[in-house]
PDB file of C-alpha atoms in Angstrom:
ATOM      1  CA  ASP A 670       0.000   0.000   0.000  1.00  0.00           C
ATOM      2  CA  THR A 671       1.484   3.296  -1.080  1.00  0.00           C
ATOM      3  CA  ALA A 672       1.429   5.764   1.818  1.00  0.00           C
ATOM      4  CA  VAL A 673       1.457   8.966  -0.272  1.00  0.00           C
ATOM      5  CA  SER A 674       0.551   8.657  -3.915  1.00  0.00           C
ATOM      6  CA  GLN A 675       0.511  11.397  -6.483  1.00  0.00           C
ATOM      7  CA  THR A 676      -0.518  11.367 -10.124  1.00  0.00           C
ATOM      8  CA  PRO A 677       0.534  11.809 -12.786  1.00  0.00           C
ATOM      9  CA  LYS A 678       4.225  11.031 -12.459  1.00  0.00           C
ATOM     10  CA  TYR A 679       5.063  12.890 -15.668  1.00  0.00           C
ATOM     11  CA  LEU A 680       3.369  15.844 -17.328  1.00  0.00           C
ATOM     12  CA  VAL A 681       4.496  17.404 -20.588  1.00  0.00           C
ATOM     13  CA  THR A 682       2.434  20.325 -21.789  1.00  0.00           C
ATOM     14  CA  GLN A 683       2.487  23.563 -23.742  1.00  0.00           C
ATOM     15  CA  MET A 684       2.796  27.029 -22.288  1.00  0.00           C
ATOM     16  CA  GLY A 685      -0.552  28.537 -21.449  1.00  0.00           C
ATOM     17  CA  ASN A 686      -2.281  25.243 -20.671  1.00  0.00           C
ATOM     18  CA  ASP A 687      -3.873  24.335 -17.347  1.00  0.00           C
ATOM     19  CA  LYS A 688      -2.910  21.147 -15.512  1.00  0.00           C
ATOM     20  CA  SER A 689      -3.648  19.377 -12.230  1.00  0.00           C
ATOM     21  CA  ILE A 690      -1.693  17.039  -9.976  1.00  0.00           C
ATOM     22  CA  LYS A 691      -3.515  14.864  -7.462  1.00  0.00           C
ATOM     23  CA  CYS A 692      -2.256  13.583  -4.121  1.00  0.00           C
ATOM     24  CA  GLU A 693      -3.684  11.141  -1.626  1.00  0.00           C
ATOM     25  CA  GLN A 694      -2.337   9.825   1.685  1.00  0.00           C
ATOM     26  CA  ASN A 695      -3.577   6.812   3.639  1.00  0.00           C
ATOM     27  CA  LEU A 696      -1.556   7.460   6.798  1.00  0.00           C
ATOM     28  CA  GLY A 697      -4.234   9.341   8.698  1.00  0.00           C
ATOM     29  CA  HIS A 698      -2.022  12.433   8.879  1.00  0.00           C
ATOM     30  CA  ASP A 699      -3.601  15.803   9.494  1.00  0.00           C
ATOM     31  CA  THR A 700      -1.151  17.906   7.465  1.00  0.00           C
ATOM     32  CA  MET A 701      -0.323  17.767   3.762  1.00  0.00           C
ATOM     33  CA  TYR A 702       2.127  19.792   1.719  1.00  0.00           C
ATOM     34  CA  TRP A 703       3.154  20.693  -1.792  1.00  0.00           C
ATOM     35  CA  TYR A 704       6.873  21.203  -2.357  1.00  0.00           C
ATOM     36  CA  LYS A 705       8.616  22.323  -5.532  1.00  0.00           C
ATOM     37  CA  GLN A 706      12.063  21.059  -6.500  1.00  0.00           C
ATOM     38  CA  ASP A 707      13.735  23.211  -9.108  1.00  0.00           C
ATOM     39  CA  SER A 708      16.431  22.341 -11.615  1.00  0.00           C
ATOM     40  CA  LYS A 709      19.106  22.886  -8.968  1.00  0.00           C
ATOM     41  CA  LYS A 710      17.365  20.250  -6.836  1.00  0.00           C
ATOM     42  CA  PHE A 711      16.451  22.759  -4.133  1.00  0.00           C
ATOM     43  CA  LEU A 712      13.239  21.880  -2.262  1.00  0.00           C
ATOM     44  CA  LYS A 713      10.880  24.679  -1.326  1.00  0.00           C
ATOM     45  CA  ILE A 714       7.506  24.695   0.414  1.00  0.00           C
ATOM     46  CA  MET A 715       4.581  25.969  -1.627  1.00  0.00           C
ATOM     47  CA  PHE A 716       1.483  25.162   0.421  1.00  0.00           C
ATOM     48  CA  SER A 717       0.477  23.372   3.578  1.00  0.00           C
ATOM     49  CA  TYR A 718      -2.975  22.237   4.635  1.00  0.00           C
ATOM     50  CA  ASN A 719      -4.038  21.081   8.077  1.00  0.00           C
ATOM     51  CA  ASN A 720      -7.366  19.239   8.244  1.00  0.00           C
ATOM     52  CA  LYS A 721      -8.446  20.748   4.902  1.00  0.00           C
ATOM     53  CA  GLU A 722      -7.522  24.283   5.989  1.00  0.00           C
ATOM     54  CA  LEU A 723      -4.779  26.245   4.247  1.00  0.00           C
ATOM     55  CA  ILE A 724      -2.142  27.123   6.849  1.00  0.00           C
ATOM     56  CA  ILE A 725       0.873  28.006   4.734  1.00  0.00           C
ATOM     57  CA  ASN A 726       0.894  29.797   1.416  1.00  0.00           C
ATOM     58  CA  GLU A 727       4.373  30.825   0.424  1.00  0.00           C
ATOM     59  CA  THR A 728       4.817  33.545  -2.175  1.00  0.00           C
ATOM     60  CA  VAL A 729       3.492  31.384  -4.968  1.00  0.00           C
ATOM     61  CA  PRO A 730       1.817  32.971  -8.023  1.00  0.00           C
ATOM     62  CA  ASN A 731      -1.958  32.761  -7.786  1.00  0.00           C
ATOM     63  CA  ARG A 732      -1.938  30.680 -10.968  1.00  0.00           C
ATOM     64  CA  PHE A 733      -1.288  27.862  -8.492  1.00  0.00           C
ATOM     65  CA  SER A 734      -4.405  26.831  -6.604  1.00  0.00           C
ATOM     66  CA  PRO A 735      -4.376  23.995  -4.090  1.00  0.00           C
ATOM     67  CA  LYS A 736      -7.563  22.250  -3.065  1.00  0.00           C
ATOM     68  CA  SER A 737      -8.127  19.847  -0.200  1.00  0.00           C
ATOM     69  CA  PRO A 738     -11.518  18.124  -0.417  1.00  0.00           C
ATOM     70  CA  ASP A 739     -10.720  16.139   2.732  1.00  0.00           C
ATOM     71  CA  LYS A 740      -7.701  15.638   4.952  1.00  0.00           C
ATOM     72  CA  ALA A 741      -6.494  12.652   2.909  1.00  0.00           C
ATOM     73  CA  HIS A 742      -6.360  14.541  -0.399  1.00  0.00           C
ATOM     74  CA  LEU A 743      -4.507  17.615  -1.583  1.00  0.00           C
ATOM     75  CA  ASN A 744      -4.605  18.548  -5.256  1.00  0.00           C
ATOM     76  CA  LEU A 745      -2.674  21.226  -7.106  1.00  0.00           C
ATOM     77  CA  HIS A 746      -4.110  23.035 -10.095  1.00  0.00           C
ATOM     78  CA  ILE A 747      -1.911  25.273 -12.212  1.00  0.00           C
ATOM     79  CA  ASN A 748      -3.378  27.763 -14.689  1.00  0.00           C
ATOM     80  CA  SER A 749      -1.659  29.386 -17.653  1.00  0.00           C
ATOM     81  CA  LEU A 750       1.514  27.348 -17.358  1.00  0.00           C
ATOM     82  CA  GLU A 751       4.820  29.123 -17.907  1.00  0.00           C
ATOM     83  CA  LEU A 752       8.263  27.790 -18.814  1.00  0.00           C
ATOM     84  CA  GLY A 753       9.496  28.551 -15.289  1.00  0.00           C
ATOM     85  CA  ASP A 754       6.910  26.193 -13.815  1.00  0.00           C
ATOM     86  CA  SER A 755       8.928  23.241 -15.098  1.00  0.00           C
ATOM     87  CA  ALA A 756      10.034  21.378 -11.980  1.00  0.00           C
ATOM     88  CA  VAL A 757       9.331  18.318  -9.905  1.00  0.00           C
ATOM     89  CA  TYR A 758       6.390  18.782  -7.547  1.00  0.00           C
ATOM     90  CA  PHE A 759       6.310  16.656  -4.414  1.00  0.00           C
ATOM     91  CA  CYS A 760       3.326  16.024  -2.221  1.00  0.00           C
ATOM     92  CA  ALA A 761       4.030  15.082   1.401  1.00  0.00           C
ATOM     93  CA  SER A 762       2.155  14.451   4.598  1.00  0.00           C
ATOM     94  CA  SER A 763       2.971  14.450   8.295  1.00  0.00           C
ATOM     95  CA  GLN A 764       1.350  14.595  11.671  1.00  0.00           C
ATOM     96  CA  GLY A 765       1.629  18.174  12.906  1.00  0.00           C
ATOM     97  CA  LEU A 766       3.396  18.460  16.255  1.00  0.00           C
ATOM     98  CA  ALA A 767       3.636  21.438  18.584  1.00  0.00           C
ATOM     99  CA  GLY A 768       7.228  22.199  17.639  1.00  0.00           C
ATOM    100  CA  GLY A 769       6.844  21.685  13.900  1.00  0.00           C
ATOM    101  CA  PRO A 770       6.111  18.961  11.368  1.00  0.00           C
ATOM    102  CA  GLY A 771       6.417  15.331  12.367  1.00  0.00           C
ATOM    103  CA  GLU A 772       8.177  12.825  10.147  1.00  0.00           C
ATOM    104  CA  LEU A 773       7.431  13.588   6.509  1.00  0.00           C
ATOM    105  CA  PHE A 774       6.239  11.023   4.006  1.00  0.00           C
ATOM    106  CA  PHE A 775       6.690  11.993   0.367  1.00  0.00           C
ATOM    107  CA  GLY A 776       4.962  11.022  -2.812  1.00  0.00           C
ATOM    108  CA  GLU A 777       7.108   9.929  -5.752  1.00  0.00           C
ATOM    109  CA  GLY A 778       7.021  13.356  -7.337  1.00  0.00           C
ATOM    110  CA  SER A 779       5.408  14.701 -10.500  1.00  0.00           C
ATOM    111  CA  ARG A 780       7.809  15.966 -13.143  1.00  0.00           C
ATOM    112  CA  LEU A 781       6.224  18.844 -15.015  1.00  0.00           C
ATOM    113  CA  THR A 782       7.777  19.972 -18.287  1.00  0.00           C
ATOM    114  CA  VAL A 783       6.380  23.077 -19.948  1.00  0.00           C
ATOM    115  CA  LEU A 784       7.333  23.512 -23.606  1.00  0.00           C
TER     116      LEU A 784
ATOM    117  CA  LYS B 276      14.466  33.126   9.502  1.00  0.00           C
ATOM    118  CA  ASN B 277      16.340  29.850   9.717  1.00  0.00           C
ATOM    119  CA  GLU B 278      19.143  29.282   7.296  1.00  0.00           C
ATOM    120  CA  VAL B 279      20.346  25.737   6.779  1.00  0.00           C
ATOM    121  CA  GLU B 280      23.838  25.015   5.532  1.00  0.00           C
ATOM    122  CA  GLN B 281      25.172  21.597   4.637  1.00  0.00           C
ATOM    123  CA  SER B 282      28.699  20.458   3.994  1.00  0.00           C
ATOM    124  CA  PRO B 283      30.170  19.121   1.902  1.00  0.00           C
ATOM    125  CA  GLN B 284      28.016  19.746  -1.162  1.00  0.00           C
ATOM    126  CA  ASN B 285      29.534  16.758  -2.943  1.00  0.00           C
ATOM    127  CA  LEU B 286      31.293  13.749  -1.486  1.00  0.00           C
ATOM    128  CA  THR B 287      32.847  10.805  -3.281  1.00  0.00           C
ATOM    129  CA  ALA B 288      34.211   7.865  -1.312  1.00  0.00           C
ATOM    130  CA  GLN B 289      35.182   4.238  -1.685  1.00  0.00           C
ATOM    131  CA  GLU B 290      32.984   1.410  -0.525  1.00  0.00           C
ATOM    132  CA  GLY B 291      33.528   0.699   3.143  1.00  0.00           C
ATOM    133  CA  GLU B 292      34.538   4.215   4.154  1.00  0.00           C
ATOM    134  CA  PHE B 293      32.988   6.046   7.098  1.00  0.00           C
ATOM    135  CA  ILE B 294      30.954   9.012   5.856  1.00  0.00           C
ATOM    136  CA  THR B 295      30.059  12.223   7.680  1.00  0.00           C
ATOM    137  CA  ILE B 296      27.694  14.908   6.390  1.00  0.00           C
ATOM    138  CA  ASN B 297      27.218  18.087   8.399  1.00  0.00           C
ATOM    139  CA  CYS B 298      24.291  20.454   8.829  1.00  0.00           C
ATOM    140  CA  SER B 299      24.233  23.824  10.597  1.00  0.00           C
ATOM    141  CA  TYR B 300      21.209  26.003  11.215  1.00  0.00           C
ATOM    142  CA  SER B 301      20.759  29.475  12.605  1.00  0.00           C
ATOM    143  CA  VAL B 302      17.610  29.535  14.785  1.00  0.00           C
ATOM    144  CA  GLY B 303      16.541  27.422  17.762  1.00  0.00           C
ATOM    145  CA  ILE B 304      14.401  24.474  16.714  1.00  0.00           C
ATOM    146  CA  SER B 305      12.441  21.620  18.186  1.00  0.00           C
ATOM    147  CA  ALA B 306      13.560  18.937  15.736  1.00  0.00           C
ATOM    148  CA  LEU B 307      15.769  18.438  12.709  1.00  0.00           C
ATOM    149  CA  HIS B 308      15.012  16.121   9.807  1.00  0.00           C
ATOM    150  CA  TRP B 309      17.384  14.132   7.640  1.00  0.00           C
ATOM    151  CA  LEU B 310      16.062  13.018   4.261  1.00  0.00           C
ATOM    152  CA  GLN B 311      17.480  10.879   1.483  1.00  0.00           C
ATOM    153  CA  GLN B 312      16.715  11.467  -2.171  1.00  0.00           C
ATOM    154  CA  HIS B 313      17.444   8.446  -4.347  1.00  0.00           C
ATOM    155  CA  PRO B 314      18.951   8.783  -7.826  1.00  0.00           C
ATOM    156  CA  GLY B 315      15.474   7.904  -9.134  1.00  0.00           C
ATOM    157  CA  GLY B 316      14.086  10.999  -7.414  1.00  0.00           C
ATOM    158  CA  GLY B 317      12.080   9.569  -4.524  1.00  0.00           C
ATOM    159  CA  ILE B 318      12.520  11.183  -1.089  1.00  0.00           C
ATOM    160  CA  VAL B 319      12.414   9.269   2.191  1.00  0.00           C
ATOM    161  CA  SER B 320      12.704  10.449   5.743  1.00  0.00           C
ATOM    162  CA  LEU B 321      15.713   8.969   7.535  1.00  0.00           C
ATOM    163  CA  PHE B 322      15.586  10.641  10.920  1.00  0.00           C
ATOM    164  CA  MET B 323      13.750  13.217  12.920  1.00  0.00           C
ATOM    165  CA  LEU B 324      15.672  14.133  16.048  1.00  0.00           C
ATOM    166  CA  SER B 325      15.581  16.779  18.723  1.00  0.00           C
ATOM    167  CA  SER B 326      18.478  15.714  20.945  1.00  0.00           C
ATOM    168  CA  GLY B 327      21.332  13.263  21.241  1.00  0.00           C
ATOM    169  CA  LYS B 328      21.680  10.479  18.752  1.00  0.00           C
ATOM    170  CA  LYS B 329      19.571   8.070  16.690  1.00  0.00           C
ATOM    171  CA  LYS B 330      20.648   4.955  14.794  1.00  0.00           C
ATOM    172  CA  HIS B 331      19.032   2.963  11.982  1.00  0.00           C
ATOM    173  CA  GLY B 332      21.222   0.172  10.717  1.00  0.00           C
ATOM    174  CA  ARG B 333      24.429   1.729   9.377  1.00  0.00           C
ATOM    175  CA  LEU B 334      23.083   5.274   9.633  1.00  0.00           C
ATOM    176  CA  ILE B 335      23.629   7.415  12.710  1.00  0.00           C
ATOM    177  CA  ALA B 336      22.364  10.957  13.230  1.00  0.00           C
ATOM    178  CA  THR B 337      23.527  13.253  16.009  1.00  0.00           C
ATOM    179  CA  ILE B 338      22.453  16.707  17.021  1.00  0.00           C
ATOM    180  CA  ASN B 339      23.928  19.367  19.285  1.00  0.00           C
ATOM    181  CA  ILE B 340      21.144  21.819  20.049  1.00  0.00           C
ATOM    182  CA  GLN B 341      23.423  24.353  21.763  1.00  0.00           C
ATOM    183  CA  GLU B 342      25.790  24.495  18.805  1.00  0.00           C
ATOM    184  CA  LYS B 343      22.908  24.289  16.265  1.00  0.00           C
ATOM    185  CA  HIS B 344      24.637  21.489  14.431  1.00  0.00           C
ATOM    186  CA  SER B 345      23.779  17.986  13.287  1.00  0.00           C
ATOM    187  CA  SER B 346      25.755  15.238  11.604  1.00  0.00           C
ATOM    188  CA  LEU B 347      24.724  12.221   9.590  1.00  0.00           C
ATOM    189  CA  HIS B 348      27.153   9.324   9.608  1.00  0.00           C
ATOM    190  CA  ILE B 349      27.198   6.227   7.448  1.00  0.00           C
ATOM    191  CA  THR B 350      29.320   3.311   8.580  1.00  0.00           C
ATOM    192  CA  ALA B 351      30.672   0.705   6.133  1.00  0.00           C
ATOM    193  CA  SER B 352      29.359   2.697   3.171  1.00  0.00           C
ATOM    194  CA  HIS B 353      28.013   0.845   0.152  1.00  0.00           C
ATOM    195  CA  PRO B 354      27.297   1.938  -3.437  1.00  0.00           C
ATOM    196  CA  ARG B 355      23.555   1.718  -2.683  1.00  0.00           C
ATOM    197  CA  ASP B 356      24.070   4.599  -0.195  1.00  0.00           C
ATOM    198  CA  SER B 357      24.745   6.865  -3.182  1.00  0.00           C
ATOM    199  CA  ALA B 358      22.053   9.541  -2.986  1.00  0.00           C
ATOM    200  CA  VAL B 359      21.469  13.155  -2.035  1.00  0.00           C
ATOM    201  CA  TYR B 360      21.141  13.687   1.714  1.00  0.00           C
ATOM    202  CA  ILE B 361      19.150  16.700   2.840  1.00  0.00           C
ATOM    203  CA  CYS B 362      18.700  18.220   6.261  1.00  0.00           C
ATOM    204  CA  ALA B 363      15.676  20.326   7.093  1.00  0.00           C
ATOM    205  CA  VAL B 364      14.373  22.348  10.041  1.00  0.00           C
ATOM    206  CA  PRO B 365      11.335  24.506  10.805  1.00  0.00           C
ATOM    207  CA  PRO B 366      12.170  28.174  10.000  1.00  0.00           C
ATOM    208  CA  ILE B 367      10.963  29.148  13.465  1.00  0.00           C
ATOM    209  CA  GLN B 368       9.898  27.072  16.425  1.00  0.00           C
ATOM    210  CA  GLY B 369       6.398  25.711  15.865  1.00  0.00           C
ATOM    211  CA  ALA B 370       6.121  26.527  12.153  1.00  0.00           C
ATOM    212  CA  GLN B 371       4.372  23.698  10.322  1.00  0.00           C
ATOM    213  CA  LYS B 372       6.828  23.676   7.450  1.00  0.00           C
ATOM    214  CA  LEU B 373      10.479  22.962   6.825  1.00  0.00           C
ATOM    215  CA  VAL B 374      13.297  24.798   5.151  1.00  0.00           C
ATOM    216  CA  PHE B 375      15.854  22.614   3.463  1.00  0.00           C
ATOM    217  CA  GLY B 376      19.581  22.587   3.072  1.00  0.00           C
ATOM    218  CA  GLN B 377      20.962  22.461  -0.433  1.00  0.00           C
ATOM    219  CA  GLY B 378      21.724  18.753  -0.075  1.00  0.00           C
ATOM    220  CA  THR B 379      24.908  16.706  -0.105  1.00  0.00           C
ATOM    221  CA  ARG B 380      25.407  14.494  -3.125  1.00  0.00           C
ATOM    222  CA  LEU B 381      27.128  11.292  -1.973  1.00  0.00           C
ATOM    223  CA  THR B 382      28.710   8.859  -4.413  1.00  0.00           C
ATOM    224  CA  ILE B 383      30.142   5.590  -3.139  1.00  0.00           C
ATOM    225  CA  ASN B 384      32.356   3.785  -5.613  1.00  0.00           C
ATOM    226  CA  PRO B 385      32.768   0.001  -5.493  1.00  0.00           C
TER     227      PRO B 385
END
């Protein structure tokens, strides 16, 4: 059983298109995240949801819209794709603790290529 | 805001060598995370620690809260340990997110 699963694994699309990435976790965690890993392999937080509520929204263009229908799912929709959006997007989940995130569990990543 | 620095950025060693990767951070934290990113791209959590030392198999992580420093050690390294190792901490105490070091790319040659 995959703990955190995200689909699709690969996305190749033209500039200006809209695309979505889906994420599901079966760990019972209350917090889910989207991270972006750029071409230099640097990981950066984009969004965090706790029990379906947005708690962290880093300075991400509003072309990116996360949606959490329930605490086991966190989807990412991207409008009007740009070349600079090409990256690997990782979904993750953890149990939130008082001092910060608990152990993180990552999805396999979704490699987005914008042509 | 917490800055996270790792060293070295790249490390190449022979099979069997003892490996040390270092991580320094600037702000007081509750816990530090060590992650491993495989050549295939997947990321797994290795350790989450707030004091002292933890051990999983050949991997050992230590942390010195006063000095704001953590080390990841690999004993009897093996080519399958080749990966990028990343440390991460909350930017401030209690923040429900992590900031990441730039990673250390480890290559173990047979």
